[in-house]
Short mmCIF file of C-alpha atoms and ligand atoms in Angstrom, two decimals:
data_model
loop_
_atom_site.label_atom_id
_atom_site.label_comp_id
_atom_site.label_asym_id
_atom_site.label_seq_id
_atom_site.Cartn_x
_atom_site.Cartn_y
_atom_site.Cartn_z
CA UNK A 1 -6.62 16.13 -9.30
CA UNK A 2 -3.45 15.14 -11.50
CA UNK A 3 -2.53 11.69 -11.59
CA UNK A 4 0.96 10.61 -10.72
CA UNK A 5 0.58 6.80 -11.93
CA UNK A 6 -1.95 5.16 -13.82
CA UNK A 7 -1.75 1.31 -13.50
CA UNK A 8 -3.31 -0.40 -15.62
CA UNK A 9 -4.15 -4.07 -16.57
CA UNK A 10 -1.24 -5.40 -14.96
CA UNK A 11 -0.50 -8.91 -15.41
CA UNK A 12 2.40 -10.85 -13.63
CA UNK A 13 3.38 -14.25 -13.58
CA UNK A 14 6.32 -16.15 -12.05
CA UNK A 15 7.71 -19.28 -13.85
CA UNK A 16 8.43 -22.16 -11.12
CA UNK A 17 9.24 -25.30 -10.57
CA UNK A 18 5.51 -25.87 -10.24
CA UNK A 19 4.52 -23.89 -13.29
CA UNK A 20 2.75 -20.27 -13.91
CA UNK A 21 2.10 -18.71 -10.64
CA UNK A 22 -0.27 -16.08 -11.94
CA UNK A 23 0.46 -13.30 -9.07
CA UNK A 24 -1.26 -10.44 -10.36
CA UNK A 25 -4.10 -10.56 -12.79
CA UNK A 26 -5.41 -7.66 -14.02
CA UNK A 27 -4.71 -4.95 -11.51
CA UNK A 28 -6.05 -1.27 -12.06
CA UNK A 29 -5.37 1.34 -10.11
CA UNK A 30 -4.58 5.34 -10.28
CA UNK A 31 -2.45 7.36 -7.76
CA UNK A 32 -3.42 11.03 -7.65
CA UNK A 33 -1.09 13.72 -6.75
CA UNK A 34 -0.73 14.31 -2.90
CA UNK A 35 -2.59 11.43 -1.83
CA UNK A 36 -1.70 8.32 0.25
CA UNK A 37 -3.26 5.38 -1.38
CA UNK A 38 -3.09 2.29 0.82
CA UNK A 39 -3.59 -1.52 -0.40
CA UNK A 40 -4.54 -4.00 2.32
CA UNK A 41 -4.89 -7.70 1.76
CA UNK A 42 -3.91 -11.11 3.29
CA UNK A 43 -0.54 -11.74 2.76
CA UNK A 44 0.25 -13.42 -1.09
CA UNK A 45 -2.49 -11.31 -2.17
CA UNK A 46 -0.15 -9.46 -4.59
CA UNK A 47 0.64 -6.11 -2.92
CA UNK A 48 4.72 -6.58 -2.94
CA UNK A 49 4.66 -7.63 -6.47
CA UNK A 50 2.47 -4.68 -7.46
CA UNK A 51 4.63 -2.29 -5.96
CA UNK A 52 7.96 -4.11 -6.79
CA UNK A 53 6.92 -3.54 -10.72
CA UNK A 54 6.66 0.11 -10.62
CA UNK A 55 10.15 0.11 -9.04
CA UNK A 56 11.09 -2.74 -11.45
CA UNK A 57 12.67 -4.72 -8.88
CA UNK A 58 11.34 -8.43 -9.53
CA UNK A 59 14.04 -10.65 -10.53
CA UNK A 60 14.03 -10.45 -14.36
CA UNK A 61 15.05 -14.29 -14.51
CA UNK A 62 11.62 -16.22 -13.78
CA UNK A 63 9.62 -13.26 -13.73
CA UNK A 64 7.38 -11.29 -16.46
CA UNK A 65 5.13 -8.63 -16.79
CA UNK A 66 2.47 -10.39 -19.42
CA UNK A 67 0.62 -7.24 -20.10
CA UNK A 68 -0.27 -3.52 -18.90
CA UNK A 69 0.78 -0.58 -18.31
CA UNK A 70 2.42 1.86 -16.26
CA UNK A 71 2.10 5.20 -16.50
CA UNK A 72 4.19 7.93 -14.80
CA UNK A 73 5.24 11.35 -16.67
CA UNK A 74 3.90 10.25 -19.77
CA UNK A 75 6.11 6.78 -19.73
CA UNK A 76 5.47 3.53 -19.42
CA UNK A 77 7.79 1.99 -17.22
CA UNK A 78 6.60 -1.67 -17.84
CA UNK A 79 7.91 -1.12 -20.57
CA UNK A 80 11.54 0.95 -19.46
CA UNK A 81 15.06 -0.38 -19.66
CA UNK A 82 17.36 -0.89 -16.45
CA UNK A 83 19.10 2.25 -17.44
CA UNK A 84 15.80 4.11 -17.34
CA UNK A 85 14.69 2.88 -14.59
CA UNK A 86 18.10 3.73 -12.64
CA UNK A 87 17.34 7.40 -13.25
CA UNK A 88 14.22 7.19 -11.87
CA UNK A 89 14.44 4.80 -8.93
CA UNK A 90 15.75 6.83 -5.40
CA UNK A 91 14.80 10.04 -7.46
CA UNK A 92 11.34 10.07 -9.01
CA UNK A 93 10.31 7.25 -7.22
CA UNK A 94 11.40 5.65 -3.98
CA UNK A 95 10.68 2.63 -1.79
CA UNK A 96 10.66 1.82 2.16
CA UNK A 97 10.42 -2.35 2.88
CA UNK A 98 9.55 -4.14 5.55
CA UNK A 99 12.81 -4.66 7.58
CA UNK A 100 15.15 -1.50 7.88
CA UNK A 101 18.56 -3.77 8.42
CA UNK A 102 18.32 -5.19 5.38
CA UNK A 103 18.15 -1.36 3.58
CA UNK A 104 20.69 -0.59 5.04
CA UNK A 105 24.56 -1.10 4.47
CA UNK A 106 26.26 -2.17 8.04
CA UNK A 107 29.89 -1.04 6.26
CA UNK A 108 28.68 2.36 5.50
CA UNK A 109 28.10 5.46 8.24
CA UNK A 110 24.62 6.95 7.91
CA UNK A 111 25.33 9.89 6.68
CA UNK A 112 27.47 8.36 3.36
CA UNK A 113 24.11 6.54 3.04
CA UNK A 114 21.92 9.47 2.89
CA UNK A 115 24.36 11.51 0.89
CA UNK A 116 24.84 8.57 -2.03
CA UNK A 117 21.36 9.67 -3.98
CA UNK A 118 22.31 13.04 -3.43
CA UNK A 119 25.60 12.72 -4.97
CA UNK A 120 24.15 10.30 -7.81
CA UNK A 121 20.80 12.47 -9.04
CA UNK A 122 20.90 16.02 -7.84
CA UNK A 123 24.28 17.04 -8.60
CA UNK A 124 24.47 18.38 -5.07
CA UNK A 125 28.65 19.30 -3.73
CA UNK A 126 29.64 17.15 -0.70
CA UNK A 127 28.97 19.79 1.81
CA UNK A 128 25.51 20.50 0.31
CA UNK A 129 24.68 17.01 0.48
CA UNK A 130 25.91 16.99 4.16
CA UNK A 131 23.79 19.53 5.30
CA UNK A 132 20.81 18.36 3.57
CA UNK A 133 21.50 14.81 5.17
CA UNK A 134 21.38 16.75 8.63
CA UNK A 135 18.50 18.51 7.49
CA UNK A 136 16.48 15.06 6.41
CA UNK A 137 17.47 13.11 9.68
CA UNK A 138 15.80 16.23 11.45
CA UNK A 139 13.00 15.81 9.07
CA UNK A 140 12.43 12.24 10.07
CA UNK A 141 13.01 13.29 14.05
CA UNK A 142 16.08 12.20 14.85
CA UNK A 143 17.89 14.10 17.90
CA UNK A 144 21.60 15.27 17.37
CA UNK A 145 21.79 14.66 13.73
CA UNK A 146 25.21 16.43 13.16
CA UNK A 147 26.79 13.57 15.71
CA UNK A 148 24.06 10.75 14.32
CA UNK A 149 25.24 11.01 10.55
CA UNK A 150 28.89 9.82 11.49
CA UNK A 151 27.48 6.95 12.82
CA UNK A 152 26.58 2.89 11.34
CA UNK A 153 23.37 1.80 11.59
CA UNK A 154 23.90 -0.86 14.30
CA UNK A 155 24.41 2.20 16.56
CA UNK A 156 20.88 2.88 16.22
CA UNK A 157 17.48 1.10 17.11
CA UNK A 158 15.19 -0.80 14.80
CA UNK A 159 12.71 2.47 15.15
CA UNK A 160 15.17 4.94 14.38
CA UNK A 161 17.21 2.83 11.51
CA UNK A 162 13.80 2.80 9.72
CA UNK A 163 13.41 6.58 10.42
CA UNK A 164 16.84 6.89 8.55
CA UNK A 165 15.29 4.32 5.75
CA UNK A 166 12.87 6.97 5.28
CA UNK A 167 15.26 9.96 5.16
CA UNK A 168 17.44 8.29 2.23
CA UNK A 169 13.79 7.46 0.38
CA UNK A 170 12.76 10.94 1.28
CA UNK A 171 16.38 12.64 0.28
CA UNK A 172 15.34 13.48 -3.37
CA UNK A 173 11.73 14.98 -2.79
CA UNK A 174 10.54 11.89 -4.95
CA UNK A 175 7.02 12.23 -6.75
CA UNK A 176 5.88 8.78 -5.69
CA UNK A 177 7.06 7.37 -2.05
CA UNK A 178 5.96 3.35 -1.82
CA UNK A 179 5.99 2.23 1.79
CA UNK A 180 6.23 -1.71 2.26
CA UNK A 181 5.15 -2.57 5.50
CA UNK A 182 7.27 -0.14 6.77
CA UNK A 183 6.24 -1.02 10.68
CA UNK A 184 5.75 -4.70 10.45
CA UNK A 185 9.34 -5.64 11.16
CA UNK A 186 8.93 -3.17 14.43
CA UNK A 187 7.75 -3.49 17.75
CA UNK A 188 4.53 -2.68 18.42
CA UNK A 189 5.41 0.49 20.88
CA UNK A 190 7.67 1.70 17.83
CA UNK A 191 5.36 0.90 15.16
CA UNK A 192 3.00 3.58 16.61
CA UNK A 193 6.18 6.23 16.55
CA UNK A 194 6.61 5.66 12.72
CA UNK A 195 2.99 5.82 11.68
CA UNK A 196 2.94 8.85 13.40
CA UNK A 197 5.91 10.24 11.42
CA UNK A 198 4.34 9.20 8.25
CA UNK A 199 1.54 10.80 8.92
CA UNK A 200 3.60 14.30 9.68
CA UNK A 201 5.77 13.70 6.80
CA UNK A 202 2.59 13.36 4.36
CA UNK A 203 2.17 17.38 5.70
CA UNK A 204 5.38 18.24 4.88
CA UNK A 205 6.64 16.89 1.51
CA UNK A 206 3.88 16.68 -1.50
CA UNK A 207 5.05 13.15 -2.11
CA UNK A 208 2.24 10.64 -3.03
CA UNK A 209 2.44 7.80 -1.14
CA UNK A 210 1.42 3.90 -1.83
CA UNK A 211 0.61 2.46 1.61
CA UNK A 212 1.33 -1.01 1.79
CA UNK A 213 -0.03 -3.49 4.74
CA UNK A 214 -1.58 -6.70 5.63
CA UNK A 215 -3.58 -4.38 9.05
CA UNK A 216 -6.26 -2.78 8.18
CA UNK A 217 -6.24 -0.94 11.53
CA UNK A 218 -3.57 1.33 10.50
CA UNK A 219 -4.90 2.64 6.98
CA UNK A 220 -7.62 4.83 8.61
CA UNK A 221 -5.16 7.06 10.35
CA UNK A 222 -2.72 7.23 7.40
CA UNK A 223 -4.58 6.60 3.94
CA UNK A 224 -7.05 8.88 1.85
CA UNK A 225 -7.78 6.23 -0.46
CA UNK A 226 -7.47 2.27 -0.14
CA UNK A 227 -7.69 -0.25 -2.49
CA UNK A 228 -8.61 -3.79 -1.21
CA UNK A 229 -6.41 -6.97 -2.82
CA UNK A 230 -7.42 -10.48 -3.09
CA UNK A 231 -5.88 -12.79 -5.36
CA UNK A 232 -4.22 -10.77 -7.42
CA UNK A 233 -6.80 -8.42 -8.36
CA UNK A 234 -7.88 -5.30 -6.49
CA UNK A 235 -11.63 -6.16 -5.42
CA UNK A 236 -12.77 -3.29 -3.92
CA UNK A 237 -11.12 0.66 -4.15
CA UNK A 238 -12.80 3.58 -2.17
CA UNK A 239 -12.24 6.51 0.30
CA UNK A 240 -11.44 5.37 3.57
CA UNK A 241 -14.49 6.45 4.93
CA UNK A 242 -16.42 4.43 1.77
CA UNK A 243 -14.11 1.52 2.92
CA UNK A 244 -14.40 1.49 6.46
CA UNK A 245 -18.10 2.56 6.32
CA UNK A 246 -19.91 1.34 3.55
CA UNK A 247 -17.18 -1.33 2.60
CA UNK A 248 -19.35 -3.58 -0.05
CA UNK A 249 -16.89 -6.65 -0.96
CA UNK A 250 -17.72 -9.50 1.16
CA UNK A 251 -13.76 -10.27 1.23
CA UNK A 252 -13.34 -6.32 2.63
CA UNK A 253 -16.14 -7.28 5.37
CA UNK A 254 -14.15 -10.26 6.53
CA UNK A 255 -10.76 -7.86 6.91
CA UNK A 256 -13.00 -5.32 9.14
CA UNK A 257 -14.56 -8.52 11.08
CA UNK A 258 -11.22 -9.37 12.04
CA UNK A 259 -10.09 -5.76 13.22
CA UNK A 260 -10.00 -5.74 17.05
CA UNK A 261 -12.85 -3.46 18.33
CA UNK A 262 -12.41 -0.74 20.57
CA UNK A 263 -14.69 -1.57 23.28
CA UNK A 264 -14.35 -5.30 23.53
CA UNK A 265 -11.54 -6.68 25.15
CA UNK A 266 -12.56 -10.46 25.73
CA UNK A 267 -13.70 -11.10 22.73
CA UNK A 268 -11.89 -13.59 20.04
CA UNK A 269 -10.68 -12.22 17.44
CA UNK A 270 -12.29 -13.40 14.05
CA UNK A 271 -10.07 -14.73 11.01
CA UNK A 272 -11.88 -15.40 7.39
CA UNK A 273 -11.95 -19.36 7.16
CA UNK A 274 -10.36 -21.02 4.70
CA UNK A 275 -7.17 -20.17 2.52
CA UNK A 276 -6.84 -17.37 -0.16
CA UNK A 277 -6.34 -19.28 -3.91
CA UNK A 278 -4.06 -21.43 -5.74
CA UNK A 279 -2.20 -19.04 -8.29
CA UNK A 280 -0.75 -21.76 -9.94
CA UNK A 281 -4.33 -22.46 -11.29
CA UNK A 282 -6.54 -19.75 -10.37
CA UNK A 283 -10.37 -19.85 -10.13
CA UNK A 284 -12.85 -19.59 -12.84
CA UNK A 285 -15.21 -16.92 -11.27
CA UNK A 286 -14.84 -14.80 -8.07
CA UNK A 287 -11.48 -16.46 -6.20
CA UNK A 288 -12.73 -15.25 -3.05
CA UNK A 289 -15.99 -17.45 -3.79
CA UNK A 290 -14.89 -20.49 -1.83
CA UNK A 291 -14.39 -18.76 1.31
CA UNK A 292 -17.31 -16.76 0.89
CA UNK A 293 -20.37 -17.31 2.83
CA UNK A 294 -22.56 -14.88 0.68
CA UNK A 295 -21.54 -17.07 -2.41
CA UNK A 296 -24.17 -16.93 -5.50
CA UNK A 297 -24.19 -19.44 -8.07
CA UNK A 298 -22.62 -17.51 -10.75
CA UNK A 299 -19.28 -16.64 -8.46
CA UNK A 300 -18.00 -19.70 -9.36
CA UNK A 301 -18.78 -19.26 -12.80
CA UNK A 302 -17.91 -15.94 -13.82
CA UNK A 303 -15.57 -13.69 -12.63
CA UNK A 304 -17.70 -10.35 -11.36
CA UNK A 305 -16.65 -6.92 -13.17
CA UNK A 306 -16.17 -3.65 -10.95
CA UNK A 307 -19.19 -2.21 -9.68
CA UNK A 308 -19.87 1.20 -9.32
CA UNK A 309 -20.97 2.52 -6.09
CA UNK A 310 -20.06 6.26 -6.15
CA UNK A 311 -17.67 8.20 -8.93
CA UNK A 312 -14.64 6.91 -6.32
CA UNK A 313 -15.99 3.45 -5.05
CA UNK A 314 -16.01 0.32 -7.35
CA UNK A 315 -16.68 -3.19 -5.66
CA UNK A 316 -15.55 -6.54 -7.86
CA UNK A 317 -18.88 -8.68 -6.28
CA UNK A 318 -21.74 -10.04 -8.02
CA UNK A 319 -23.92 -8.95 -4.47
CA UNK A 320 -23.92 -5.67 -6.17
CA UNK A 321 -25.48 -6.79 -9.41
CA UNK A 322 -28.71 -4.98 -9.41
CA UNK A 323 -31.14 -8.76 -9.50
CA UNK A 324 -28.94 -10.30 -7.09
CA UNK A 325 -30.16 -11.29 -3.89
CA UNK A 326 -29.95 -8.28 -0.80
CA UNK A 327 -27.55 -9.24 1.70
CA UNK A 328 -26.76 -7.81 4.74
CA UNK A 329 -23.38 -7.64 6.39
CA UNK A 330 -21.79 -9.22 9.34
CA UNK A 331 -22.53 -7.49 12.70
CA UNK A 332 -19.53 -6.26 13.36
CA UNK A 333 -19.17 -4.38 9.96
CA UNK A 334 -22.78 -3.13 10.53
CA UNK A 335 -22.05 -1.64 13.75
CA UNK A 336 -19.52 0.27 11.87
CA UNK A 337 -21.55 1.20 9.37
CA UNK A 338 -23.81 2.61 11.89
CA UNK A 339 -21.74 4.80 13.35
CA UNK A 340 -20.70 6.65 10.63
CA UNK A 341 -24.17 7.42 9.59
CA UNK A 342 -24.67 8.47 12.94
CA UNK A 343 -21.81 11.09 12.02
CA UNK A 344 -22.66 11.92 8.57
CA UNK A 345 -26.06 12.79 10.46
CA UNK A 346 -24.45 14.97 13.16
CA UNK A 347 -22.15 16.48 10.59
CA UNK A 348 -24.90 18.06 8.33
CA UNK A 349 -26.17 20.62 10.96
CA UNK A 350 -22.61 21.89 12.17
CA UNK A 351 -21.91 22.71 8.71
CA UNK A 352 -25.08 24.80 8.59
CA UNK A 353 -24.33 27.33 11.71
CA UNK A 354 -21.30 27.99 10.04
N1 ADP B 401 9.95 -14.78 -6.69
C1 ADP B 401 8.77 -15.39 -6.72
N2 ADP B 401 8.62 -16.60 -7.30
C2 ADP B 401 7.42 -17.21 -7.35
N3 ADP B 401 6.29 -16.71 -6.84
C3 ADP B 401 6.36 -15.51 -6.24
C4 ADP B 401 7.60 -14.79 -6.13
N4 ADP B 401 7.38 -13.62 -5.48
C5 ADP B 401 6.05 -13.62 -5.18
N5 ADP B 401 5.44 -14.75 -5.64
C6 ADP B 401 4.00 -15.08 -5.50
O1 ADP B 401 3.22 -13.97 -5.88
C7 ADP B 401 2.08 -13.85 -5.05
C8 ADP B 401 1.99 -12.46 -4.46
O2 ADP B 401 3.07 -12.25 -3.56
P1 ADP B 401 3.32 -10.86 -2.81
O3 ADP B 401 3.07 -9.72 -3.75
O4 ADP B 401 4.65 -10.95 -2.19
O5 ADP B 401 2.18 -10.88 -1.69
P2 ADP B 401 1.93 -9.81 -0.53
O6 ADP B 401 2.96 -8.74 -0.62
O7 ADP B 401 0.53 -9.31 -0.76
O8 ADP B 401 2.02 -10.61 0.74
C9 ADP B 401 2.18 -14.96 -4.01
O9 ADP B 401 1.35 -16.01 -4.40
C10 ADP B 401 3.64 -15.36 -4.04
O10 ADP B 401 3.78 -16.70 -3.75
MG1 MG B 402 4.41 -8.21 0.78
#
């Protein structure tokens, strides 16, 4: 499969008051063409300023990318100047956020809003762009679009101003689509209605997509791929079923221990003790170590390197060192893990009769 972005060894620091909040440290990643990649993590874990970077959207006066790359169409874009990178954010690449109000202009009608990248990269006449901007708002499901686009945006709900969020990200066919959180800021009944349209919309446009939220619940309906945060650093990358099902990061077992389960209803819901790390002076070894009850020695000694599981599962634990200790996981991830080998079992025999 192509590859649409190659991250890699990003480093990002802020300069405060405080000093050198080291926010991302050595982040590697790859998106491939066609694929939803989501990254879960607590929140500070480093997933906003990841995905702020490839749009180049931190504020350039206390922030800096210390090293790493970016790669997309041969460029680096770490490395790109604002002019560059105005050519290529809204039209190569695009980004949703968290709270659709705030993306939108209240002075503007919707349709002027959806029509403004049109006008700026594709050259597109005014009644082109109009009829595409009908066309998108279909695309995204909202009813009556030819009345809707001579509308403002408080005239619609929070569900259906982030619908038209996604229409202007969608309007030029970007390459790369980066959704922050795009239901958080929604209520739960709505945040539902969106998934599902992400989910259609990753049938109908080839956009790759980068899958950003804090709720692990939603990534297995939406994501192919997910890559774990903590810290900074990606700890753990996989398929979701190598996630969900064989997930080998002690951190990534605490974030599926505190999923609600489907058949208990009483039960508390878990929450990983303790408080993710101080940025301003990070760790020496693992930074999840302190919070981790499957701790060895060296974790707070030596930072562990990715471990291969399978050609697309790496896991940044020293548990997976072959002379460490065999540990087993928490219940709750086991029974998980159970059931999918119960499947994997099951599915071997159907694929035989056929
Ligand atoms: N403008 C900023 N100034 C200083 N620190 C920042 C700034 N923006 C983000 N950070 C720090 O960077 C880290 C990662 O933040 P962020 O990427 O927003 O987390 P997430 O999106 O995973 O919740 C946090 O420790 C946060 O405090
Ligand atoms: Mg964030």
């Amino acid at each position: 499969m192509n590859k649409m972005l190659e991250v890699k060894d990003l480093n990002i620091s802020f300069h405060t008051f405080a000093g050198e909040v080291k926010a991302i440290r050595g982040v590697n990643f790859d998106l491939y063409e066609g694929e939803t990649l989501a990254i879960v993590g607590e929140s500070g874990s480093g997933k906003s300023v990841t995905t702020k970077t490839i749009m180049r959207l931190l504020p350039p006066s206390n922030s800096k990318i210390k090293s790493g790359e970016i790669l997309f169409n041969g460029k680096d874009i770490a490395k790109a100047s604002e002019k560059e990178m105005q050519k290529i954010r809204g039209k190569d690449i695009s980004m949703i956020f968290q709270d659709p109000m705030t993306s939108l202009n209240p002075t503007m009608t919707i349709g002027k809003q959806i029509m403004e990248p049109l006008l700026k990269h594709q050259n597109l006449g005014k009644e082109e762009a109009k009829k595409r901007a009908i066309n998108l708002l279909k695309l995204v499901g909202i009813p009556k679009p030819e009345t809707r686009i001579k509308q403002y945006p408080h005239q619609f709900s929070g569900g259906m101003r982030q619908r038209v969020v996604i229409a202007i990200a969608l309007a030029c066919n970007p390459k790369i689509l980066i959704a922050d959180e795009p239901t958080t800021a929604l209520d739960v009944t709505i945040q539902g209605q969106i998934l599902d349209l992400m989910k259609e919309l990753q049938k109908k446009v080839d956009t790759s997509i980068i899958f950003i939220t804090h709720d692990l619940g939603v990534v297995a309906n939406v994501a192919d791929r997910v890559a774990v945060m903590y810290g900074g650093k990606i700890v753990e990358v996989g398929t979701v079923d190598e996630i969900f099902y064989n997930p080998k990061h002690p951190y990534t077992w605490g974030l599926i221990s505190s999923m609600p389960s489907l058949d208990a209803t009483e039960e508390e819901l878990y929450a990983i003790p303790g408080t993710p790390p101080d940025l301003l002076n990070p760790p020496k070894g693992d930074a999840f170590a302190p919070r981790n009850p499957y701790a060895l020695k060296i974790d707070y000694e030596k930072e562990p390197p990715m471990f291969k599981v399978s050609d697309t599962h790496y896991a940044a634990t020293w548990l997976l060192h072959p002379d460490a200790p065999k540990v087993e996981p928490p219940e709750a991830v086991k029974k998980r893990m159970h059931k999918f080998n119960a499947e994997k079992k099951n599915a071997t025999p159907n694929k035989e009769a056929k």
